[in-house]
Short mmCIF file of C-alpha atoms (C1' of nucleotides) in Angstrom, two decimals:
data_model
loop_
_atom_site.label_atom_id
_atom_site.label_comp_id
_atom_site.label_asym_id
_atom_site.label_seq_id
_atom_site.Cartn_x
_atom_site.Cartn_y
_atom_site.Cartn_z
CA UNK A 17 -45.79 -0.72 -72.41
CA UNK A 18 -45.76 2.24 -70.19
CA UNK A 19 -42.43 0.64 -68.03
CA UNK A 20 -40.54 -0.84 -67.33
CA UNK A 21 -41.21 -4.08 -64.67
CA UNK A 22 -37.40 -3.12 -62.90
CA UNK A 23 -38.48 0.58 -62.61
CA UNK A 24 -42.25 -0.31 -61.59
CA UNK A 25 -40.23 -2.36 -58.46
CA UNK A 26 -38.40 1.14 -57.72
CA UNK A 27 -41.09 2.84 -57.14
CA UNK A 28 -43.36 0.14 -55.46
CA UNK A 29 -40.55 -0.16 -52.94
CA UNK A 30 -40.50 3.25 -52.27
CA UNK A 31 -44.36 3.56 -52.06
CA UNK A 32 -44.15 -0.07 -49.50
CA UNK A 33 -41.47 1.88 -47.27
CA UNK A 34 -43.74 4.71 -46.40
CA UNK A 35 -46.63 2.83 -46.20
CA UNK A 36 -45.58 0.06 -43.88
CA UNK A 37 -43.89 2.35 -42.35
CA UNK A 38 -46.81 4.12 -41.17
CA UNK A 39 -48.65 1.18 -40.31
CA UNK A 40 -46.95 -1.54 -39.76
CA UNK A 41 -47.30 -5.12 -41.93
CA UNK A 42 -50.89 -7.09 -41.17
CA UNK A 43 -52.91 -3.16 -40.70
CA UNK A 44 -51.36 -1.84 -44.53
CA UNK A 45 -53.42 -3.83 -46.87
CA UNK A 46 -51.81 -4.42 -50.19
CA UNK A 47 -54.29 -1.74 -51.64
CA UNK A 48 -52.94 0.96 -50.31
CA UNK A 49 -49.42 0.24 -51.41
CA UNK A 50 -50.25 0.02 -55.14
CA UNK A 51 -52.56 2.96 -54.61
CA UNK A 52 -49.68 5.11 -53.38
CA UNK A 53 -47.38 3.40 -56.49
CA UNK A 54 -50.00 4.53 -58.46
CA UNK A 55 -50.58 0.36 -60.15
CA UNK A 56 -53.27 -2.20 -59.21
CA UNK A 57 -53.35 -4.24 -56.63
CA UNK A 58 -53.00 -6.44 -59.33
CA UNK A 59 -50.19 -5.90 -60.77
CA UNK A 60 -48.11 -5.47 -57.27
CA UNK A 61 -48.54 -8.91 -56.99
CA UNK A 62 -47.14 -9.54 -60.20
CA UNK A 63 -43.76 -7.37 -59.20
CA UNK A 64 -43.56 -9.75 -56.14
CA UNK A 65 -44.07 -12.44 -53.91
CA UNK A 66 -46.63 -11.89 -51.99
CA UNK A 67 -47.66 -9.14 -49.48
CA UNK A 68 -44.86 -11.05 -47.02
CA UNK A 69 -42.36 -11.06 -50.35
CA UNK A 70 -43.53 -6.98 -50.79
CA UNK A 71 -42.24 -6.96 -47.38
CA UNK A 72 -38.57 -8.51 -47.02
CA UNK A 73 -37.94 -6.55 -49.81
CA UNK A 74 -39.43 -3.15 -48.75
CA UNK A 75 -37.05 -3.86 -45.60
CA UNK A 76 -33.88 -5.01 -47.85
CA UNK A 77 -34.44 -1.27 -49.63
CA UNK A 78 -34.66 0.24 -45.93
CA UNK A 79 -31.22 -1.06 -45.46
CA UNK A 80 -29.36 -0.40 -48.20
CA UNK A 81 -30.13 3.50 -47.75
CA UNK A 82 -29.58 3.41 -43.86
CA UNK A 83 -25.91 1.07 -44.90
CA UNK A 84 -25.86 3.93 -47.54
CA UNK A 85 -26.57 7.44 -45.35
CA UNK A 86 -23.75 6.22 -42.58
CA UNK A 87 -21.12 5.06 -45.60
CA UNK A 88 -21.69 8.65 -47.02
CA UNK A 89 -20.86 10.39 -43.66
CA UNK A 90 -17.82 7.93 -43.21
CA UNK A 91 -16.39 8.88 -45.34
CA UNK A 92 -16.79 12.84 -44.90
CA UNK A 93 -14.71 11.71 -40.99
CA UNK A 94 -12.30 9.15 -43.00
CA UNK A 95 -9.33 9.47 -41.20
CA UNK A 96 -10.57 10.35 -37.75
CA UNK A 97 -10.71 8.47 -34.62
CA UNK A 98 -12.98 5.71 -34.19
CA UNK A 99 -15.29 7.92 -31.66
CA UNK A 100 -15.05 11.13 -34.62
CA UNK A 101 -15.84 8.56 -37.80
CA UNK A 102 -18.97 7.21 -35.35
CA UNK A 103 -20.11 10.92 -34.29
CA UNK A 104 -20.69 11.45 -37.86
CA UNK A 105 -22.18 8.40 -38.85
CA UNK A 106 -24.72 9.20 -35.79
CA UNK A 107 -24.65 12.23 -37.90
CA UNK A 108 -25.40 10.81 -41.44
CA UNK A 109 -28.65 8.49 -39.79
CA UNK A 110 -29.36 11.55 -37.84
CA UNK A 111 -30.43 13.41 -40.62
CA UNK A 112 -31.91 10.33 -42.72
CA UNK A 113 -34.03 9.28 -40.48
CA UNK A 114 -35.69 13.20 -40.26
CA UNK A 115 -38.59 11.79 -42.73
CA UNK A 116 -39.00 8.84 -40.09
CA UNK A 117 -40.16 6.40 -42.67
CA UNK A 118 -37.03 4.44 -42.19
CA UNK A 119 -36.75 4.52 -38.21
CA UNK A 120 -40.69 3.59 -38.43
CA UNK A 121 -40.27 0.77 -40.94
CA UNK A 122 -37.34 -0.85 -38.52
CA UNK A 123 -39.89 -0.01 -35.44
CA UNK A 124 -42.70 -2.72 -37.53
CA UNK A 125 -39.40 -4.53 -39.06
CA UNK A 126 -38.80 -5.42 -35.32
CA UNK A 127 -41.97 -6.00 -34.76
CA UNK A 128 -43.21 -9.20 -36.23
CA UNK A 129 -39.72 -11.06 -36.62
CA UNK A 130 -42.05 -13.92 -36.01
CA UNK A 131 -42.46 -14.46 -39.64
CA UNK A 132 -38.77 -16.20 -40.28
CA UNK A 133 -38.46 -14.54 -43.22
CA UNK A 134 -38.73 -10.99 -41.57
CA UNK A 135 -36.62 -11.90 -39.15
CA UNK A 136 -34.01 -13.19 -41.65
CA UNK A 137 -34.12 -10.09 -43.71
CA UNK A 138 -33.35 -7.80 -39.96
CA UNK A 139 -29.98 -9.62 -39.06
CA UNK A 140 -29.69 -9.32 -42.23
CA UNK A 141 -29.83 -5.76 -41.93
CA UNK A 142 -28.55 -4.76 -38.78
CA UNK A 143 -24.99 -7.51 -40.15
CA UNK A 144 -24.57 -5.27 -42.48
CA UNK A 145 -25.02 -2.15 -41.02
CA UNK A 146 -22.61 -3.16 -37.71
CA UNK A 147 -20.07 -5.07 -40.10
CA UNK A 148 -19.53 -1.57 -41.67
CA UNK A 149 -19.66 0.45 -38.72
CA UNK A 150 -17.44 -2.18 -36.95
CA UNK A 151 -14.67 -2.77 -39.80
CA UNK A 152 -15.03 1.41 -41.30
CA UNK A 153 -14.69 3.24 -38.03
CA UNK A 154 -12.42 0.98 -36.64
CA UNK A 155 -14.65 0.55 -33.41
CA UNK A 156 -14.31 -1.94 -30.38
CA UNK A 157 -17.07 -4.30 -29.81
CA UNK A 158 -18.02 -1.44 -26.14
CA UNK A 159 -18.28 1.07 -28.88
CA UNK A 160 -20.14 -0.37 -31.59
CA UNK A 161 -22.85 -1.86 -28.95
CA UNK A 162 -23.50 2.33 -27.58
CA UNK A 163 -24.13 3.38 -31.78
CA UNK A 164 -26.67 1.01 -31.61
CA UNK A 165 -28.38 0.97 -28.03
CA UNK A 166 -28.68 5.48 -28.47
CA UNK A 167 -29.71 4.52 -32.25
CA UNK A 168 -32.36 2.01 -30.41
CA UNK A 169 -33.86 4.69 -27.43
CA UNK A 170 -34.59 6.96 -31.20
CA UNK A 171 -36.63 4.37 -31.86
CA UNK A 172 -39.00 5.06 -28.70
CA UNK A 173 -38.34 8.79 -28.64
CA UNK A 174 -39.84 8.50 -32.18
CA UNK A 175 -42.56 6.37 -31.45
CA UNK A 176 -43.99 7.88 -28.30
CA UNK A 177 -43.49 10.74 -29.61
CA UNK A 178 -41.42 12.12 -26.25
CA UNK A 179 -40.18 15.15 -28.23
CA UNK A 180 -43.45 16.93 -27.86
CA UNK A 181 -43.89 15.76 -24.26
CA UNK A 182 -41.82 18.73 -22.09
CA UNK A 183 -41.83 16.61 -18.93
CA UNK A 184 -38.13 16.19 -16.70
CA UNK A 185 -37.83 12.49 -17.71
CA UNK A 186 -39.05 12.83 -21.65
CA UNK A 187 -36.18 15.72 -21.49
CA UNK A 188 -33.74 13.55 -19.92
CA UNK A 189 -34.36 10.55 -22.18
CA UNK A 190 -34.18 12.79 -25.44
CA UNK A 191 -31.34 15.30 -24.16
CA UNK A 192 -28.60 15.85 -27.18
CA UNK A 193 -31.05 13.92 -30.13
CA UNK A 194 -31.24 16.01 -32.58
CA UNK A 195 -34.50 17.67 -31.99
CA UNK A 196 -36.93 17.20 -35.64
CA UNK B 13 -71.34 -16.66 -11.09
CA UNK B 14 -68.29 -18.96 -11.56
CA UNK B 15 -66.04 -16.52 -11.29
CA UNK B 16 -66.45 -12.47 -11.06
CA UNK B 17 -66.09 -10.03 -13.80
CA UNK B 18 -62.71 -9.09 -12.44
CA UNK B 19 -60.81 -11.88 -11.66
CA UNK B 20 -62.14 -12.76 -14.74
CA UNK B 21 -60.73 -9.40 -15.53
CA UNK B 22 -56.85 -10.17 -14.51
CA UNK B 23 -56.50 -13.93 -16.21
CA UNK B 24 -57.90 -12.14 -19.45
CA UNK B 25 -55.35 -9.60 -19.18
CA UNK B 26 -52.40 -12.29 -18.69
CA UNK B 27 -53.48 -13.97 -21.44
CA UNK B 28 -53.96 -11.13 -23.17
CA UNK B 29 -49.89 -10.23 -22.67
CA UNK B 30 -48.59 -12.95 -24.07
CA UNK B 31 -50.61 -13.06 -26.81
CA UNK B 32 -50.21 -9.66 -28.19
CA UNK B 33 -46.37 -10.31 -27.23
CA UNK B 34 -46.08 -13.03 -29.56
CA UNK B 35 -48.12 -11.28 -32.76
CA UNK B 36 -49.35 -8.34 -32.29
CA UNK B 37 -52.02 -6.04 -32.30
CA UNK B 38 -53.02 -6.86 -35.33
CA UNK B 39 -52.71 -10.56 -36.34
CA UNK B 40 -53.04 -11.37 -32.60
CA UNK B 41 -57.45 -12.19 -33.47
CA UNK B 42 -59.70 -11.61 -29.86
CA UNK B 43 -60.71 -15.31 -29.85
CA UNK B 44 -56.98 -16.61 -29.64
CA UNK B 45 -57.04 -14.35 -26.36
CA UNK B 46 -60.43 -15.95 -25.44
CA UNK B 47 -59.36 -18.95 -25.90
CA UNK B 48 -56.18 -19.06 -23.45
CA UNK B 49 -58.16 -17.31 -20.82
CA UNK B 50 -59.94 -20.44 -21.30
CA UNK B 51 -63.85 -18.57 -21.64
CA UNK B 52 -65.79 -17.15 -24.84
CA UNK B 53 -64.73 -14.79 -27.51
CA UNK B 54 -67.93 -12.45 -26.67
CA UNK B 55 -66.97 -12.03 -22.69
CA UNK B 56 -64.21 -10.85 -23.81
CA UNK B 57 -66.49 -8.08 -25.56
CA UNK B 58 -68.15 -7.61 -22.65
CA UNK B 59 -65.14 -7.45 -20.02
CA UNK B 60 -63.33 -4.80 -22.08
CA UNK B 61 -64.36 -2.01 -24.38
CA UNK B 62 -63.13 -3.90 -27.59
CA UNK B 63 -59.98 -5.15 -28.84
CA UNK B 64 -58.51 -1.64 -27.95
CA UNK B 65 -59.47 -1.51 -24.97
CA UNK B 66 -58.28 -4.45 -24.62
CA UNK B 67 -54.72 -3.68 -25.80
CA UNK B 68 -54.48 -1.01 -23.95
CA UNK B 69 -55.93 -2.47 -20.59
CA UNK B 70 -52.60 -5.26 -21.51
CA UNK B 71 -50.37 -1.60 -22.22
CA UNK B 72 -51.15 -1.32 -18.19
CA UNK B 73 -50.44 -4.38 -16.96
CA UNK B 74 -48.05 -5.03 -18.75
CA UNK B 75 -46.03 -2.10 -17.79
CA UNK B 76 -47.12 -2.86 -13.50
CA UNK B 77 -45.54 -5.54 -14.16
CA UNK B 78 -42.57 -3.80 -15.60
CA UNK B 79 -42.49 -1.34 -12.59
CA UNK B 80 -43.14 -3.11 -9.49
CA UNK B 81 -40.04 -5.77 -11.00
CA UNK B 82 -37.66 -1.79 -10.75
CA UNK B 83 -39.27 -1.18 -7.56
CA UNK B 84 -37.87 -4.08 -5.86
CA UNK B 85 -34.43 -4.69 -7.59
CA UNK B 86 -34.36 -0.59 -5.66
CA UNK B 87 -35.17 -2.11 -3.30
CA UNK B 88 -32.29 -3.99 -2.51
CA UNK B 89 -29.54 -1.53 -3.37
CA UNK B 90 -31.67 1.21 -1.06
CA UNK B 91 -28.84 3.16 -0.29
CA UNK B 92 -26.09 3.01 -2.87
CA UNK B 93 -25.10 5.41 -4.77
CA UNK B 94 -27.08 5.84 -8.16
CA UNK B 95 -24.51 3.97 -10.53
CA UNK B 96 -25.08 1.40 -8.25
CA UNK B 97 -29.37 1.29 -7.39
CA UNK B 98 -29.46 1.48 -11.51
CA UNK B 99 -27.39 -1.95 -11.58
CA UNK B 100 -29.90 -3.58 -9.48
CA UNK B 101 -33.37 -2.16 -11.34
CA UNK B 102 -31.06 -3.13 -14.32
CA UNK B 103 -30.33 -6.15 -13.18
CA UNK B 104 -33.94 -7.02 -11.93
CA UNK B 105 -35.47 -5.75 -15.14
CA UNK B 106 -33.10 -8.40 -16.95
CA UNK B 107 -34.47 -11.23 -14.04
CA UNK B 108 -38.33 -10.11 -15.58
CA UNK B 109 -38.21 -10.20 -18.94
CA UNK B 110 -36.50 -13.77 -19.04
CA UNK B 111 -40.06 -15.15 -20.58
CA UNK B 112 -40.31 -12.30 -23.32
CA UNK B 113 -43.27 -11.23 -23.20
CA UNK B 114 -42.25 -8.57 -20.68
CA UNK B 115 -39.57 -7.27 -23.23
CA UNK B 116 -42.18 -8.41 -26.86
CA UNK B 117 -45.42 -6.49 -25.89
CA UNK B 118 -43.13 -3.27 -25.04
CA UNK B 119 -41.91 -3.62 -28.97
CA UNK B 120 -45.33 -4.40 -29.67
CA UNK B 121 -47.13 -1.82 -28.15
CA UNK B 122 -44.06 0.65 -29.68
CA UNK B 123 -45.43 -0.20 -33.24
CA UNK B 124 -49.06 0.47 -33.51
CA UNK B 125 -48.59 4.06 -31.45
CA UNK B 126 -50.62 5.39 -34.64
CA UNK B 127 -53.51 4.31 -33.06
CA UNK B 128 -53.47 7.20 -30.01
CA UNK B 129 -55.68 5.64 -27.10
CA UNK B 130 -51.44 2.91 -27.29
CA UNK B 131 -49.57 6.11 -28.11
CA UNK B 132 -51.06 7.71 -24.75
CA UNK B 133 -50.72 4.66 -23.26
CA UNK B 134 -47.19 3.73 -23.87
CA UNK B 135 -45.87 7.66 -22.35
CA UNK B 136 -47.72 6.33 -19.59
CA UNK B 137 -46.69 3.42 -18.79
CA UNK B 138 -42.27 4.67 -19.55
CA UNK B 139 -43.06 8.25 -17.68
CA UNK B 140 -44.38 6.10 -14.85
CA UNK B 141 -40.85 3.95 -14.97
CA UNK B 142 -38.82 6.76 -16.50
CA UNK B 143 -39.73 9.24 -12.98
CA UNK B 144 -39.44 5.73 -10.76
CA UNK B 145 -36.06 5.18 -11.70
CA UNK B 146 -34.56 9.61 -12.03
CA UNK B 147 -36.20 9.85 -7.97
CA UNK B 148 -36.26 6.70 -6.73
CA UNK B 149 -32.02 5.83 -7.94
CA UNK B 150 -31.24 10.14 -8.09
CA UNK B 151 -29.52 9.26 -11.23
CA UNK B 152 -29.18 12.26 -13.27
CA UNK B 153 -30.27 12.38 -16.75
CA UNK B 154 -27.26 11.51 -18.97
CA UNK B 155 -27.97 7.50 -17.04
CA UNK B 156 -31.13 7.84 -16.69
CA UNK B 157 -30.98 8.28 -20.64
CA UNK B 158 -28.28 5.06 -21.26
CA UNK B 159 -30.79 2.93 -18.77
CA UNK B 160 -33.48 3.12 -21.83
CA UNK B 161 -30.86 3.05 -24.42
CA UNK B 162 -29.53 0.32 -23.22
CA UNK B 163 -32.55 -1.41 -22.09
CA UNK B 164 -33.96 -0.40 -25.84
CA UNK B 165 -30.99 -2.23 -27.35
CA UNK B 166 -32.68 -5.71 -24.97
CA UNK B 167 -35.52 -5.75 -27.57
CA UNK B 168 -33.39 -5.71 -30.64
CA UNK B 169 -31.23 -8.78 -29.10
CA UNK B 170 -34.34 -10.67 -28.23
CA UNK B 171 -36.76 -9.42 -31.75
CA UNK B 172 -33.91 -10.64 -33.89
CA UNK B 173 -32.38 -13.43 -32.13
CA UNK B 174 -29.27 -11.81 -32.57
CA UNK B 175 -27.95 -14.85 -28.89
CA UNK B 176 -27.87 -17.28 -31.53
CA UNK B 177 -25.70 -15.58 -33.95
CA UNK B 178 -22.21 -16.23 -33.14
CA UNK B 179 -21.04 -13.59 -36.06
CA UNK B 180 -18.38 -10.62 -34.39
CA UNK B 181 -20.98 -7.91 -34.94
CA UNK B 182 -23.89 -9.93 -32.99
CA UNK B 183 -21.08 -10.62 -30.89
CA UNK B 184 -20.85 -6.92 -29.82
CA UNK B 185 -24.39 -6.21 -29.77
CA UNK B 186 -25.11 -8.23 -27.02
CA UNK B 187 -21.64 -7.82 -24.81
CA UNK B 188 -22.14 -7.98 -21.38
CA UNK B 189 -26.26 -8.44 -21.57
CA UNK B 190 -27.13 -11.09 -19.79
CA UNK B 191 -27.73 -14.15 -21.64
CA UNK B 192 -30.62 -17.02 -20.78
"C1'" DC C 8 -49.75 -8.58 -90.27
"C1'" DA C 9 -48.98 -12.38 -88.00
"C1'" DA C 10 -47.73 -14.29 -83.67
"C1'" DG C 11 -44.44 -13.46 -79.09
"C1'" DT C 12 -43.34 -10.94 -75.14
"C1'" DG C 13 -43.98 -7.84 -71.29
"C1'" DT C 14 -47.16 -4.79 -68.92
"C1'" DG C 15 -51.31 -3.40 -67.22
"C1'" DT C 16 -56.24 -4.19 -64.60
"C1'" DG C 17 -61.22 -5.15 -63.46
"C1'" DA C 18 -64.10 -8.61 -61.81
"C1'" DG C 19 -64.43 -12.02 -58.90
"C1'" DT C 20 -63.86 -15.56 -54.81
"C1'" DG C 21 -62.85 -17.11 -49.65
"C1'" DC C 22 -61.72 -16.50 -45.31
"C1'" DA C 23 -60.47 -14.44 -40.99
"C1'" DC C 24 -61.82 -11.88 -37.59
"C1'" DA C 25 -64.17 -7.57 -35.04
"C1'" DC C 26 -68.11 -7.44 -33.16
"C1'" DT C 27 -73.31 -8.17 -31.98
"C1'" DT C 28 -78.05 -9.91 -30.55
"C1'" DA C 29 -80.43 -13.30 -27.93
"C1'" DC C 30 -80.51 -16.53 -25.16
"C1'" DA C 31 -79.12 -19.67 -20.87
"C1'" DA C 32 -78.19 -20.49 -15.96
"C1'" DA C 33 -75.91 -19.21 -11.37
"C1'" DC C 34 -76.77 -16.65 -7.60
"C1'" DA C 35 -79.39 -13.50 -4.39
"C1'" DA C 36 -82.96 -10.55 -1.96
"C1'" DG C 37 -88.12 -10.82 -0.71
"C1'" DC D 30 -90.97 -19.53 -6.18
"C1'" DT D 31 -90.12 -15.02 -8.29
"C1'" DT D 32 -88.25 -11.32 -9.65
"C1'" DG D 33 -83.65 -9.47 -10.15
"C1'" DT D 34 -79.22 -9.14 -11.00
"C1'" DT D 35 -74.03 -11.03 -13.35
"C1'" DT D 36 -71.69 -14.34 -15.26
"C1'" DG D 37 -71.59 -16.62 -19.32
"C1'" DT D 38 -72.45 -18.30 -24.49
"C1'" DA D 39 -73.67 -19.85 -29.35
"C1'" DA D 40 -74.71 -18.59 -33.53
"C1'" DG D 41 -74.74 -14.87 -36.19
"C1'" DT D 42 -73.47 -10.56 -39.78
"C1'" DG D 43 -70.59 -7.58 -42.01
"C1'" DT D 44 -66.86 -6.02 -43.64
"C1'" DG D 45 -61.83 -6.35 -45.13
"C1'" DC D 46 -58.40 -8.07 -47.23
"C1'" DA D 47 -55.04 -11.15 -49.26
"C1'" DC D 48 -54.68 -13.57 -53.86
"C1'" DT D 49 -56.23 -15.22 -58.60
"C1'" DC D 50 -58.04 -15.06 -63.01
"C1'" DA D 51 -59.40 -13.72 -67.38
"C1'" DC D 52 -59.14 -10.82 -70.48
"C1'" DA D 53 -56.71 -5.52 -73.04
"C1'" DC D 54 -53.19 -3.05 -74.65
"C1'" DA D 55 -48.80 -1.52 -75.92
"C1'" DC D 56 -44.19 -2.95 -77.81
"C1'" DT D 57 -41.49 -6.03 -80.43
"C1'" DT D 58 -39.99 -9.39 -84.33
"C1'" DG D 59 -40.05 -11.70 -88.50
#
DNA sequence: CAAGTGTGTGAGTGCACACTTACAAACAAG
DNA sequence: CTTGTTTGTAAGTGTGCACTCACACACTTG
């Protein structure tokens, strides 16, 4: 035994988040994930319940990482006003998604919510983050809504590559958003 | 000749927007679009330059419809304050996407921006809408940014089916958004 | 050492799907 | 009527990929 199955699963999930983030659920062959994880395709199918099971597990890992980052951000602003805590969470999130994998994975997941298991995974992820923001920051509904609205705006900015566009409309959309 | 090629193209594009909206670029076979349009798969390939050409053309049609709706909304609020014109545009957009096809197509398009031609089509679409909002509403950068941020929030609400979720966090995210 | 258990793979299998080709029917023009 | 053009399709072709299975190696336990 070179490794335990559980350790392998972690490796595979990291590879899966990256691979799915780039090319999405349907256009990412399991062989690509297996290759990135350094194991055979057959073993990936033994570790996870089909490609769908792999994707759902990867979604869990993705939201785990996001939640952890936001919680860490909140920690630093503990005791401040809701507005300041939200700000700290936003900064922590912005730093986390600098590598784009976690952001793009969310986009990809939202695009395949016609598959019920994935829709449920997405809901579970946002449920976790949203309730945490609501409770921990003590933010009201409008603040929570704004937090997520501008988070979603980042998805557009990154997928459309608006940071590279210097036209006025693009500058307006990206204004104040952390430039990489 | 039962029909002209140009008329067929319009029919096919309508079918394509619907089909791609539901299942996305990679998971939608061209046969599905052809069947929905009532013609053979082979003829779709004659009318468009491959599946990619079809998707890009569908994106054009999608943004055409969105732009038209927003322009019509602006028309009704002509002469009002930027804030009011933005509101009218938002209402027009909300009504338009009640059938979900146009909203879901945008989500699907953003998910396949790793394909350069699609990324360019997405940029072109948002360029058109954003410049119009900026010019016609006379809105400043922050207002334009907010307009699109909450527009993107709708993508999350619809893809995750948050309208059906009655938990507090979901109510916060959907608050004030037109419920269908 | 023998038997059992967990880790790992090579070599398939079957099917879905993008795209092509050869061909046919409708219509137009001379 | 013939020739040419446009609209339309049936029937392939090749390939990529999800998933399986038989088998091999590592390690443990008695």
